Amino acid sequence: MSDRGAQDTQRALTGASTGGLTGALTRRALPVGATAVAAAAVTGTAAGAQASAATPRPEVPELWREFTRTPYVHPQIPYIGRAGQRAGAAHFPRRPSAAVVADVRAYGATADGSADSAPAINRAIAAAGRAGGGTVLIPPGTYRLDGLIHIGHSNVVLRGAGSTRTTLRATRNLTELIGVYGSRYGGDKSSWSWAGGLVWLCPTDRFTSLTDAVRAKEWPFEGWTGNKRDEWRTLTTVQPARRGSWTVTVADPGGLAPGDLVLLRLADDPAHTLLEHMAGDGAGPEAYVWDDKTKLTSYVPYEWPVRITRLRGRQVTLERPLPLDVRPEWDPRLTTHVKALTGSGVEGLTLEAVETPQSPHLLDKGYNGVTFQCAYDCWADDIVVRHMDNGFGLVAASACTLRNTRVAGRGSHHPYFCREGSHDNLVDRFTIEERTTPAPANTQLHGINVEGLSSYNVWSRGDMRMGTFDSHRGMPFANVRTDITVVNDGRHGGDASAGPLFGARFTHWNIRVTNGRAGLMRIDGLAPYSATVGINEVTEFDQIDVPDFTGPLHSRLELYGTTDAVRPRNLYDAQRDLQRVGVTG
């Protein structure tokens, strides 16, 4: 941002602090005659929750007023106003301009479930890829899948007729289709417990290298720089900059151009000051023992995909503000990466597996739903997954949007998982239904998962009839859960070697807990530099955690004991509104 732009922004935010922007947003959040219905805090399931007829008194917390003054560098609340596909574009999804190029029936798919349609659907997708993109239609009906569906080319959209009209019925799991997938960290765990999908959006070369490695039992890293994290080269080094900056100065802009997707790469130093910074810096992170957290330390370098929007001399403007400081001791660079999948999506269908019992914990066979991997600016819309081990996955995926999605059926290990350095994603209008069969012994239910240094992700407008906010160690940081009703009956996971549950700047905003359980909902006693705002009264029972860091956590709690009273009601919407009125970016 230019100095002039920064001055204009500061004036706008200063006006907001005296009633301008904040007041406008509050007025938009409370139209005349609007009635908010509070969710009752009850024990039992969401189905048993009784709505209150009372209208809560709207309140604007001090944290929101502070945030509008310093949106990019607030100590507790992250700036997530550009999370999601196309930097949170108001019109979703922004589909490729290419017209329909294929109907799966023309490639041999049958809509009566009588024969395997996976090869035909994949042929239609491949044809769209060869054409440079386009939409592949799956008309109403039920299509049997004896194999997985792979979208590996950019700008390809797989579109059903709607989740109530088009069904893909999967008969086999990923262990059968690809092979046993062990953990790169050892033991007898199945990595299909957190990886892969029966609809798998992943660039073709990356997909081939991953599945070849699984078949060869050479358990890979799954991210943007290849199976051994060695498929990258330096484009330029980056000069020091502060978290929240939109512009960085580089040593050599010769290999850069507007529109390029690059990785910002930050390596840790022997003192682990990068990990300390992700935890908020200060005495607690400095006293923490990092060296024996071997799984956590394997997650760095931190790799953040971002698109360049402008280049002027050595000044590079980014699509989103910096997620962390850029310091010389972390060897900051802009680098290349494996070819990304961009502009692709899946819409309007139900993906249903044959119903089998849920597997014991960490031994999933791979009845997994829709997964995005090494994907940027991709999406899912109006998708239901049923009878799956794991529902929707984000694996080294960034700037993707999942909207109007639902997990249903016999119960899932991870209804939603977000891992391996996934950043800036939006999961909006999502539902986790009650399971239709009792949970077998030795199984586990998490909920909306985030782990592995994943950052600046948003879960918004959720109806969680089971599960929990699964911060799964691996020190995710700067993530937001907002405007969610939850029956908090799941448990978080995470190996001790993966380190802290939370890094800095987690925010829980307008959370309605229907069974009164505090764990992973009220986080002011757990997460450093965090914010819990607008949550009903809750108490500790079942899984009870202690903070990973010693000393003051510098966390904030506001509007505790209220239900749906906080204004703005949805933190993501409010932050996106800031950019609409011209005070960001």
Coordinates of C-alpha atoms in Angstrom, one line a residue:
M1 CA 0.0 0.0 0.0
S2 CA 1.3 3.5 -0.8
D3 CA 1.9 6.1 1.9
R4 CA -1.1 8.1 0.5
G5 CA -3.2 4.9 0.6
A6 CA -2.1 4.2 4.2
Q7 CA -3.1 7.8 5.2
D8 CA -6.5 7.4 3.5
T9 CA -7.0 4.1 5.3
Q10 CA -6.0 5.6 8.7
R11 CA -8.5 8.5 8.2
A12 CA -11.2 6.0 7.3
L13 CA -10.5 3.9 10.3
T14 CA -10.2 6.9 12.6
G15 CA -13.7 7.9 11.4
A16 CA -14.9 4.4 12.1
S17 CA -13.7 4.5 15.7
T18 CA -15.8 7.6 16.4
G19 CA -19.0 6.0 15.1
G20 CA -18.6 6.1 11.3
L21 CA -17.7 2.7 9.9
T22 CA -18.5 0.8 13.1
G23 CA -21.9 2.4 13.4
A24 CA -22.6 1.7 9.7
L25 CA -21.7 -1.9 10.1
T26 CA -23.8 -2.2 13.2
R27 CA -26.8 -0.6 11.5
R28 CA -26.4 -3.0 8.6
A29 CA -26.3 -5.9 11.0
L30 CA -29.5 -4.7 12.7
P31 CA -32.2 -3.7 10.2
V32 CA -35.3 -2.2 11.6
G33 CA -37.6 -4.8 13.0
A34 CA -35.0 -7.6 12.8
T35 CA -35.5 -10.3 15.4
A36 CA -32.6 -12.6 16.5
V37 CA -33.5 -16.0 18.0
A38 CA -31.2 -17.2 20.7
A39 CA -30.2 -20.9 20.9
A40 CA -30.9 -22.3 24.3
A41 CA -28.0 -23.9 26.3
V42 CA -29.3 -27.4 27.0
T43 CA -27.8 -30.8 27.6
G44 CA -28.4 -33.3 24.8
T45 CA -28.5 -33.0 21.1
A46 CA -29.2 -30.0 18.8
A47 CA -32.5 -31.6 17.9
G48 CA -33.5 -31.1 21.5
A49 CA -32.4 -27.5 21.8
Q50 CA -35.2 -25.1 22.4
A51 CA -35.1 -21.7 20.8
S52 CA -35.6 -18.7 23.0
A53 CA -38.2 -16.2 22.1
A54 CA -36.3 -13.4 23.6
T55 CA -34.4 -11.0 21.4
P56 CA -30.8 -10.4 22.7
R57 CA -29.7 -6.9 23.3
P58 CA -27.2 -6.1 20.5
E59 CA -23.7 -5.1 21.8
V60 CA -20.6 -4.0 19.9
P61 CA -17.5 -5.3 21.8
E62 CA -14.5 -3.1 22.4
L63 CA -12.4 -5.7 20.5
W64 CA -14.3 -4.8 17.3
R65 CA -13.8 -1.1 17.8
E66 CA -10.1 -1.8 18.3
F67 CA -9.9 -4.0 15.2
T68 CA -11.4 -1.4 12.9
R69 CA -8.5 0.9 13.9
T70 CA -5.8 -1.7 13.3
P71 CA -7.2 -4.4 11.1
Y72 CA -4.0 -6.0 9.9
V73 CA -2.0 -6.0 13.0
H74 CA -4.5 -6.5 15.8
P75 CA -2.8 -8.6 18.5
Q76 CA -5.8 -11.0 19.1
I77 CA -7.9 -10.9 15.9
P78 CA -6.5 -11.9 12.6
Y79 CA -7.5 -10.2 9.3
I80 CA -9.4 -12.8 7.4
G81 CA -11.5 -10.4 5.2
R82 CA -10.0 -11.9 2.0
A83 CA -10.2 -15.6 2.9
G84 CA -11.7 -17.8 0.3
Q85 CA -11.8 -18.2 -3.5
R86 CA -11.0 -15.0 -5.4
A87 CA -10.0 -13.2 -2.2
G88 CA -13.5 -13.6 -0.8
A89 CA -15.4 -12.4 -3.9
A90 CA -18.9 -11.3 -3.1
H91 CA -20.3 -13.3 -6.1
F92 CA -19.6 -17.0 -5.5
P93 CA -18.5 -19.0 -7.2
R94 CA -16.8 -17.1 -9.9
R95 CA -17.0 -19.8 -12.6
P96 CA -14.7 -20.1 -15.6
S97 CA -15.9 -18.3 -18.7
A98 CA -15.8 -21.5 -20.8
A99 CA -19.1 -23.1 -21.6
V100 CA -20.2 -26.6 -21.0
V101 CA -17.8 -28.9 -22.8
A102 CA -18.9 -32.3 -21.8
D103 CA -21.9 -34.3 -20.6
V104 CA -20.7 -37.5 -18.8
R105 CA -23.4 -39.6 -20.5
A106 CA -21.7 -38.9 -23.9
Y107 CA -18.6 -40.6 -22.5
G108 CA -20.5 -43.7 -21.3
A109 CA -21.8 -42.8 -17.8
T110 CA -25.1 -44.3 -16.8
A111 CA -27.5 -42.6 -14.5
D112 CA -29.3 -45.7 -13.1
G113 CA -26.4 -47.0 -11.0
S114 CA -26.1 -50.2 -13.1
A115 CA -22.5 -49.9 -14.2
D116 CA -19.2 -48.2 -13.1
S117 CA -19.4 -44.6 -14.3
A118 CA -16.0 -43.5 -12.8
P119 CA -14.0 -44.1 -16.0
A120 CA -16.6 -42.2 -18.1
I121 CA -16.7 -39.2 -15.7
N122 CA -12.9 -39.1 -15.7
R123 CA -12.8 -39.2 -19.5
A124 CA -15.2 -36.2 -19.6
I125 CA -13.1 -34.3 -17.1
A126 CA -9.9 -35.1 -19.1
A127 CA -11.6 -33.8 -22.3
A128 CA -12.5 -30.5 -20.5
G129 CA -8.9 -30.3 -19.3
R130 CA -7.6 -30.7 -22.9
A131 CA -10.0 -28.0 -24.0
G132 CA -8.4 -25.6 -21.6
G133 CA -11.2 -25.8 -19.1
G134 CA -15.0 -25.8 -19.0
T135 CA -18.0 -27.4 -17.2
V136 CA -18.6 -31.1 -17.1
L137 CA -22.3 -31.9 -16.5
I138 CA -23.6 -34.8 -14.5
P139 CA -27.4 -34.9 -15.1
P140 CA -29.9 -36.1 -12.5
G141 CA -29.6 -39.7 -11.5
T142 CA -27.4 -42.1 -9.5
Y143 CA -24.0 -43.0 -10.9
R144 CA -22.0 -45.9 -9.5
L145 CA -18.3 -45.3 -8.8
D146 CA -16.0 -48.2 -8.6
G147 CA -13.0 -45.8 -8.8
L148 CA -12.2 -42.3 -7.6
I149 CA -12.9 -39.1 -9.5
H150 CA -9.9 -36.9 -10.2
I151 CA -9.9 -33.2 -11.3
G152 CA -6.3 -32.4 -12.2
H153 CA -6.6 -29.6 -14.7
S154 CA -7.3 -25.9 -13.9
N155 CA -10.6 -24.2 -14.8
V156 CA -12.6 -27.5 -14.9
V157 CA -15.9 -27.5 -13.0
L158 CA -17.7 -30.8 -12.3
R159 CA -21.4 -29.9 -12.0
G160 CA -24.3 -32.0 -10.9
A161 CA -28.0 -31.1 -11.1
G162 CA -28.1 -30.4 -7.4
S163 CA -27.3 -32.3 -4.2
T164 CA -30.8 -33.7 -4.1
R165 CA -30.8 -34.8 -7.8
T166 CA -27.3 -36.1 -8.7
T167 CA -25.8 -38.8 -6.6
L168 CA -22.4 -40.5 -7.0
R169 CA -22.4 -43.8 -5.1
A170 CA -18.9 -45.0 -4.3
T171 CA -18.4 -48.7 -3.8
R172 CA -14.6 -48.9 -2.9
N173 CA -12.2 -47.1 -0.6
L174 CA -8.8 -45.5 -1.2
T175 CA -7.0 -48.5 0.3
E176 CA -8.6 -50.7 -2.3
L177 CA -8.0 -48.2 -5.1
I178 CA -4.5 -47.0 -4.4
G179 CA -3.1 -49.1 -1.5
V180 CA -2.2 -49.0 2.1
Y181 CA -1.0 -45.5 3.1
G182 CA 1.2 -45.5 6.2
S183 CA 2.4 -42.5 8.2
R184 CA 5.7 -40.8 7.4
Y185 CA 6.1 -40.5 11.2
G186 CA 6.0 -44.3 11.8
G187 CA 3.6 -46.6 13.6
D188 CA 0.7 -48.5 12.1
K189 CA -1.6 -45.5 11.4
S190 CA -3.4 -45.1 8.1
S191 CA -2.8 -41.8 6.4
W192 CA -6.1 -42.2 4.7
S193 CA -7.4 -41.0 8.1
W194 CA -6.5 -37.5 7.0
A195 CA -5.7 -37.5 3.3
G196 CA -7.2 -38.1 -0.1
G197 CA -10.7 -38.1 -1.5
L198 CA -13.0 -40.1 -3.7
V199 CA -13.4 -36.8 -5.4
W200 CA -9.9 -35.5 -5.4
L201 CA -9.0 -32.0 -6.8
C202 CA -5.2 -32.0 -7.2
P203 CA -3.0 -31.0 -10.1
T204 CA -2.2 -34.0 -12.3
D205 CA 1.5 -34.2 -11.9
R206 CA 1.2 -33.8 -8.1
F207 CA -1.5 -36.4 -7.9
T208 CA 0.6 -38.9 -9.9
S209 CA 3.7 -38.3 -7.7
L210 CA 1.6 -38.8 -4.5
T211 CA -0.2 -41.9 -5.6
D212 CA 3.0 -43.5 -7.0
A213 CA 4.7 -42.8 -3.7
V214 CA 1.9 -44.5 -1.8
R215 CA 2.0 -47.5 -4.0
A216 CA 5.8 -47.7 -3.5
K217 CA 5.3 -47.3 0.3
E218 CA 7.5 -44.2 0.2
W219 CA 5.3 -42.1 2.4
P220 CA 5.4 -38.5 1.1
F221 CA 5.1 -35.0 2.3
E222 CA 1.9 -33.8 0.7
G223 CA 2.5 -30.1 0.1
W224 CA 3.4 -27.5 -2.4
T225 CA 7.1 -28.5 -2.8
G226 CA 6.8 -32.2 -3.6
N227 CA 7.2 -35.5 -1.8
K228 CA 10.6 -34.6 -0.3
R229 CA 10.0 -30.9 -0.2
D230 CA 12.7 -30.2 -2.7
E231 CA 10.7 -29.2 -5.8
W232 CA 11.2 -25.4 -5.6
R233 CA 13.7 -22.8 -6.6
T234 CA 14.3 -19.3 -5.3
L235 CA 12.8 -16.4 -7.4
T236 CA 14.1 -13.7 -5.1
T237 CA 14.9 -12.9 -1.5
V238 CA 12.7 -10.6 0.5
Q239 CA 13.6 -7.7 2.7
P240 CA 12.3 -7.4 6.2
A241 CA 8.6 -6.4 6.6
R242 CA 5.9 -6.5 9.2
R243 CA 2.9 -8.6 9.6
G244 CA -0.1 -6.9 7.9
S245 CA 2.0 -5.3 5.1
W246 CA 0.5 -5.6 1.6
T247 CA 3.8 -4.7 -0.1
V248 CA 7.2 -6.2 0.2
T249 CA 10.6 -5.2 -1.2
V250 CA 12.5 -7.9 -3.1
A251 CA 16.1 -8.1 -4.2
D252 CA 15.4 -9.0 -7.8
P253 CA 12.0 -8.6 -9.4
G254 CA 13.1 -10.1 -12.7
G255 CA 11.4 -13.4 -12.3
L256 CA 8.1 -11.9 -11.1
A257 CA 5.0 -10.7 -12.9
P258 CA 1.5 -9.5 -11.8
G259 CA -0.8 -12.5 -11.6
D260 CA 1.9 -14.9 -10.6
L261 CA 1.2 -17.4 -7.8
V262 CA 4.3 -17.7 -5.6
L263 CA 5.2 -19.1 -2.3
L264 CA 6.5 -17.0 0.6
R265 CA 9.0 -19.3 2.3
L266 CA 10.1 -18.7 5.9
A267 CA 12.5 -21.1 7.5
D268 CA 13.0 -21.5 11.2
D269 CA 16.3 -20.7 13.0
P270 CA 18.0 -22.9 15.6
A271 CA 16.4 -20.9 18.4
H272 CA 12.9 -21.5 16.9
T273 CA 12.1 -17.9 16.8
L274 CA 9.7 -18.4 13.8
L275 CA 7.6 -20.8 15.9
E276 CA 7.8 -18.4 18.8
H277 CA 6.5 -15.7 16.5
M278 CA 3.6 -17.9 15.4
A279 CA 2.7 -18.3 19.0
G280 CA 2.7 -14.5 19.6
D281 CA 6.3 -14.0 20.8
G282 CA 7.0 -13.2 24.5
A283 CA 8.0 -15.0 27.6
G284 CA 5.6 -18.0 27.2
P285 CA 6.8 -19.1 23.7
E286 CA 10.4 -18.3 24.7
A287 CA 10.2 -20.7 27.6
Y288 CA 8.5 -23.5 25.6
V289 CA 10.6 -26.5 24.7
W290 CA 10.5 -26.8 20.9
D291 CA 13.4 -29.2 20.1
D292 CA 11.6 -32.4 21.1
K293 CA 8.5 -31.5 19.1
T294 CA 9.8 -33.4 16.1
K295 CA 6.5 -33.6 14.2
L296 CA 6.0 -29.8 14.6
T297 CA 9.5 -28.9 13.5
S298 CA 9.1 -31.1 10.4
Y299 CA 6.3 -28.7 9.3
V300 CA 8.6 -25.8 8.7
P301 CA 9.6 -24.0 6.5
Y302 CA 6.2 -22.2 6.5
E303 CA 5.0 -22.0 2.9
W304 CA 2.3 -19.4 2.1
P305 CA 0.9 -19.3 -1.4
V306 CA -0.1 -15.8 -2.6
R307 CA -0.8 -14.1 -5.9
I308 CA 1.1 -10.9 -6.9
T309 CA -1.2 -8.1 -7.9
R310 CA 1.2 -5.3 -8.7
L311 CA 4.9 -4.9 -9.4
R312 CA 6.6 -1.5 -9.4
G313 CA 10.4 -1.7 -9.4
R314 CA 11.3 -3.8 -6.5
Q315 CA 8.0 -3.2 -4.7
V316 CA 5.7 -6.2 -4.9
T317 CA 2.0 -5.9 -3.8
L318 CA 0.3 -9.1 -2.7
E319 CA -3.3 -10.3 -2.9
R320 CA -3.5 -10.5 0.9
P321 CA -1.5 -8.9 3.7
L322 CA 1.5 -10.7 5.2
P323 CA 0.5 -13.4 7.7
L324 CA 3.7 -13.0 9.8
D325 CA 6.7 -10.7 10.1
V326 CA 9.4 -11.2 7.5
R327 CA 12.7 -11.3 9.4
P328 CA 16.2 -11.9 8.0
E329 CA 16.9 -14.8 10.4
W330 CA 14.2 -16.8 8.7
D331 CA 15.8 -16.6 5.2
P332 CA 12.7 -15.1 3.6
R333 CA 12.2 -15.9 -0.1
L334 CA 9.6 -16.0 -2.8
T335 CA 9.9 -19.3 -4.5
T336 CA 8.4 -21.6 -7.2
H337 CA 6.2 -24.6 -6.3
V338 CA 4.6 -27.6 -8.0
K339 CA 2.0 -26.6 -10.6
A340 CA -1.1 -25.5 -8.9
L341 CA -4.7 -26.4 -9.6
T342 CA -6.7 -23.1 -10.0
G343 CA -10.2 -22.1 -10.9
S344 CA -11.7 -25.6 -10.6
G345 CA -14.7 -26.6 -8.6
V346 CA -17.3 -29.3 -7.9
E347 CA -21.0 -28.4 -7.5
G348 CA -24.5 -29.7 -7.0
L349 CA -24.1 -33.4 -6.0
T350 CA -24.2 -35.9 -3.3
L351 CA -21.2 -38.3 -2.8
E352 CA -22.3 -41.3 -1.0
A353 CA -20.2 -44.4 0.0
V354 CA -21.6 -47.8 0.6
E355 CA -22.4 -47.9 4.3
T356 CA -19.8 -49.7 6.3
P357 CA -19.0 -49.4 10.0
Q358 CA -16.7 -46.5 11.0
S359 CA -13.1 -47.8 11.3
P360 CA -11.1 -47.8 14.6
H361 CA -9.3 -44.6 15.3
L362 CA -6.4 -43.9 12.8
L363 CA -7.1 -47.0 10.8
D364 CA -9.5 -45.4 8.2
K365 CA -9.7 -47.3 4.9
G366 CA -10.3 -44.2 2.9
Y367 CA -14.0 -43.7 2.3
N368 CA -13.2 -40.0 2.0
G369 CA -15.3 -37.3 0.4
V370 CA -14.1 -34.2 -1.5
T371 CA -10.5 -33.2 -1.0
F372 CA -8.5 -30.2 -2.3
Q373 CA -4.7 -30.5 -2.5
C374 CA -2.2 -28.0 -3.9
A375 CA -5.3 -26.1 -5.0
Y376 CA -5.7 -22.3 -5.1
D377 CA -8.9 -20.4 -5.9
C378 CA -11.0 -23.5 -6.1
W379 CA -14.4 -24.3 -4.6
A380 CA -17.2 -26.7 -3.7
D381 CA -20.8 -25.6 -3.6
D382 CA -24.0 -27.5 -2.7
I383 CA -22.2 -30.8 -1.9
V384 CA -23.4 -33.5 0.5
V385 CA -21.1 -36.4 1.6
R386 CA -22.6 -39.4 3.3
H387 CA -21.2 -42.5 5.1
M388 CA -17.7 -41.2 4.8
D389 CA -14.6 -41.8 7.0
N390 CA -13.6 -38.2 6.4
G391 CA -15.8 -35.6 4.8
F392 CA -14.2 -32.5 3.2
G393 CA -10.4 -32.1 3.1
L394 CA -8.0 -29.1 2.6
V395 CA -4.5 -30.5 2.3
A396 CA -1.9 -27.9 1.4
A397 CA -4.8 -26.0 -0.2
S398 CA -5.2 -22.2 0.0
A399 CA -7.8 -19.5 -1.0
C400 CA -10.5 -22.1 -1.6
T401 CA -14.2 -21.8 -0.6
L402 CA -16.5 -24.6 0.6
R403 CA -20.0 -23.3 0.7
N404 CA -23.4 -25.1 1.3
T405 CA -21.7 -28.3 2.3
R406 CA -23.1 -31.1 4.5
V407 CA -21.7 -34.2 6.2
A408 CA -24.3 -36.9 6.8
G409 CA -24.7 -40.6 7.5
R410 CA -23.0 -43.1 9.8
G411 CA -20.5 -40.8 11.3
S412 CA -17.0 -39.5 10.3
H413 CA -13.6 -39.3 11.9
H414 CA -12.9 -35.8 10.5
P415 CA -16.1 -34.3 9.0
Y416 CA -13.8 -31.4 7.9
F417 CA -10.0 -31.5 7.9
C418 CA -7.6 -28.6 7.2
R419 CA -3.9 -29.5 7.4
E420 CA -0.4 -29.6 5.9
G421 CA -0.1 -25.8 5.7
S422 CA -3.5 -24.8 4.3
H423 CA -4.2 -21.1 4.5
D424 CA -6.8 -18.4 3.7
N425 CA -9.7 -20.9 3.1
L426 CA -13.4 -20.3 3.8
V427 CA -15.9 -22.9 4.9
D428 CA -19.3 -21.2 4.9
R429 CA -22.8 -22.4 5.5
F430 CA -21.8 -25.9 6.6
T431 CA -23.7 -28.7 8.4
I432 CA -22.5 -31.7 10.4
E433 CA -25.6 -33.9 10.9
E434 CA -26.1 -36.3 13.8
R435 CA -24.8 -39.7 13.0
T436 CA -27.4 -42.3 11.8
T437 CA -25.9 -45.2 13.6
P438 CA -24.2 -45.5 17.0
A439 CA -20.4 -44.9 17.1
P440 CA -18.5 -48.2 17.2
A441 CA -16.0 -48.8 20.0
N442 CA -12.5 -47.3 19.6
T443 CA -13.6 -44.7 17.0
Q444 CA -13.1 -41.0 17.3
L445 CA -15.1 -37.9 16.3
H446 CA -13.3 -34.6 15.8
G447 CA -15.4 -32.0 13.9
I448 CA -13.9 -28.9 12.1
N449 CA -10.2 -29.8 12.2
V450 CA -7.2 -27.5 11.7
E451 CA -3.6 -28.4 12.2
G452 CA -0.1 -28.3 10.8
L453 CA 0.7 -24.6 10.8
S454 CA -2.5 -23.9 8.9
S455 CA -3.4 -20.2 9.2
Y456 CA -6.1 -17.5 8.4
N457 CA -8.8 -20.1 7.7
V458 CA -12.5 -19.3 8.5
W459 CA -15.4 -21.5 9.5
S460 CA -18.7 -19.5 9.2
R461 CA -22.4 -20.1 9.6
G462 CA -22.1 -23.6 10.9
D463 CA -24.7 -26.1 12.2
M464 CA -22.7 -28.7 14.1
R465 CA -25.1 -31.3 15.5
M466 CA -22.0 -33.2 16.7
G467 CA -18.3 -32.7 16.9
T468 CA -16.0 -30.0 18.2
F469 CA -13.6 -27.2 17.2
D470 CA -10.7 -29.6 16.6
S471 CA -7.5 -27.7 17.0
H472 CA -5.3 -30.7 16.4
R473 CA -1.9 -29.6 17.6
G474 CA 0.7 -28.8 15.0
M475 CA 0.2 -25.2 16.2
P476 CA -2.3 -23.8 13.7
F477 CA -2.6 -20.0 14.2
A478 CA -4.7 -17.0 13.2
N479 CA -7.9 -19.0 12.4
V480 CA -11.5 -17.9 13.0
R481 CA -14.7 -19.7 13.9
T482 CA -17.8 -17.5 13.7
D483 CA -21.6 -17.7 13.9
I484 CA -21.7 -21.4 14.7
T485 CA -24.2 -23.5 16.7
V486 CA -22.5 -26.6 18.1
V487 CA -23.4 -29.6 20.1
N488 CA -19.9 -29.9 21.6
D489 CA -19.5 -33.6 22.0
G490 CA -16.4 -34.4 20.0
R491 CA -12.7 -34.6 21.1
H492 CA -9.6 -33.1 19.6
G493 CA -6.6 -35.1 18.6
G494 CA -2.9 -34.6 18.0
D495 CA 0.3 -36.2 18.9
A496 CA 2.4 -34.6 21.7
S497 CA 5.3 -34.4 19.3
A498 CA 3.2 -32.0 17.1
G499 CA 3.5 -29.3 19.8
P500 CA 0.9 -26.7 20.9
L501 CA -2.9 -26.8 20.2
F502 CA -3.0 -23.2 19.4
G503 CA -0.7 -20.5 18.1
A504 CA -1.6 -16.8 18.3
R505 CA -4.8 -15.0 17.1
F506 CA -7.4 -17.7 17.2
T507 CA -10.9 -16.0 17.4
H508 CA -14.2 -17.6 18.4
W509 CA -16.9 -15.0 17.6
N510 CA -20.7 -15.6 18.2
I511 CA -20.6 -19.3 19.2
R512 CA -23.8 -21.0 20.5
V513 CA -22.9 -24.1 22.5
T514 CA -26.1 -26.1 23.0
N515 CA -24.8 -28.6 25.6
G516 CA -22.8 -26.1 27.7
R517 CA -19.4 -27.7 27.3
A518 CA -16.5 -25.3 27.3
G519 CA -13.7 -27.4 25.8
L520 CA -12.2 -25.8 22.7
M521 CA -15.1 -23.3 22.6
R522 CA -14.1 -20.8 25.3
I523 CA -10.3 -20.5 24.7
D524 CA -9.2 -17.5 26.8
G525 CA -7.5 -19.9 29.2
L526 CA -5.9 -21.9 26.5
A527 CA -4.8 -20.0 23.4
P528 CA -2.2 -17.2 23.4
Y529 CA -3.2 -13.7 22.1
S530 CA -6.7 -15.1 21.3
A531 CA -10.3 -13.7 21.4
T532 CA -13.5 -15.4 22.6
V533 CA -16.4 -13.0 21.9
G534 CA -20.1 -13.6 22.3
I535 CA -20.5 -17.1 23.7
N536 CA -23.1 -18.4 26.1
E537 CA -22.2 -19.7 29.6
V538 CA -20.2 -23.0 29.4
T539 CA -18.4 -25.3 31.9
E540 CA -15.5 -27.7 31.7
F541 CA -16.2 -31.4 31.4
D542 CA -15.1 -34.4 29.4
Q543 CA -11.8 -33.6 27.6
I544 CA -10.1 -30.8 29.7
D545 CA -7.0 -29.1 28.4
V546 CA -4.3 -26.9 30.0
P547 CA -2.4 -24.1 28.2
D548 CA 0.8 -25.1 26.4
F549 CA 2.5 -21.8 27.3
T550 CA 3.4 -20.5 30.7
G551 CA 2.6 -17.0 32.0
P552 CA 0.0 -14.6 30.8
L553 CA -1.7 -15.6 27.6
H554 CA -2.8 -12.1 26.6
S555 CA -6.1 -13.5 25.6
R556 CA -9.4 -11.6 25.7
L557 CA -13.0 -12.6 26.6
E558 CA -15.9 -10.3 25.9
L559 CA -19.7 -10.7 26.0
Y560 CA -19.4 -14.0 27.9
G561 CA -22.8 -15.4 28.9
T562 CA -24.6 -13.9 25.9
T563 CA -26.3 -15.7 23.0
D564 CA -26.2 -14.1 19.5
A565 CA -25.9 -10.6 21.0
V566 CA -22.6 -9.6 19.6
R567 CA -22.5 -7.1 16.7
P568 CA -21.3 -7.6 14.1
R569 CA -22.9 -11.1 14.2
N570 CA -20.5 -12.7 11.7
L571 CA -16.8 -11.6 11.9
Y572 CA -16.0 -12.7 8.4
D573 CA -18.8 -10.8 6.8
A574 CA -17.9 -7.7 8.9
Q575 CA -14.2 -7.9 7.8
R576 CA -15.2 -8.3 4.2
D577 CA -17.4 -5.3 4.5
L578 CA -14.4 -3.2 5.6
Q579 CA -12.8 -3.8 2.2
R580 CA -16.1 -3.0 0.4
V581 CA -16.2 0.5 1.9
G582 CA -12.6 1.1 0.8
V583 CA -10.6 0.8 4.1
T584 CA -8.5 -2.3 3.3
G585 CA -5.9 -3.3 0.7

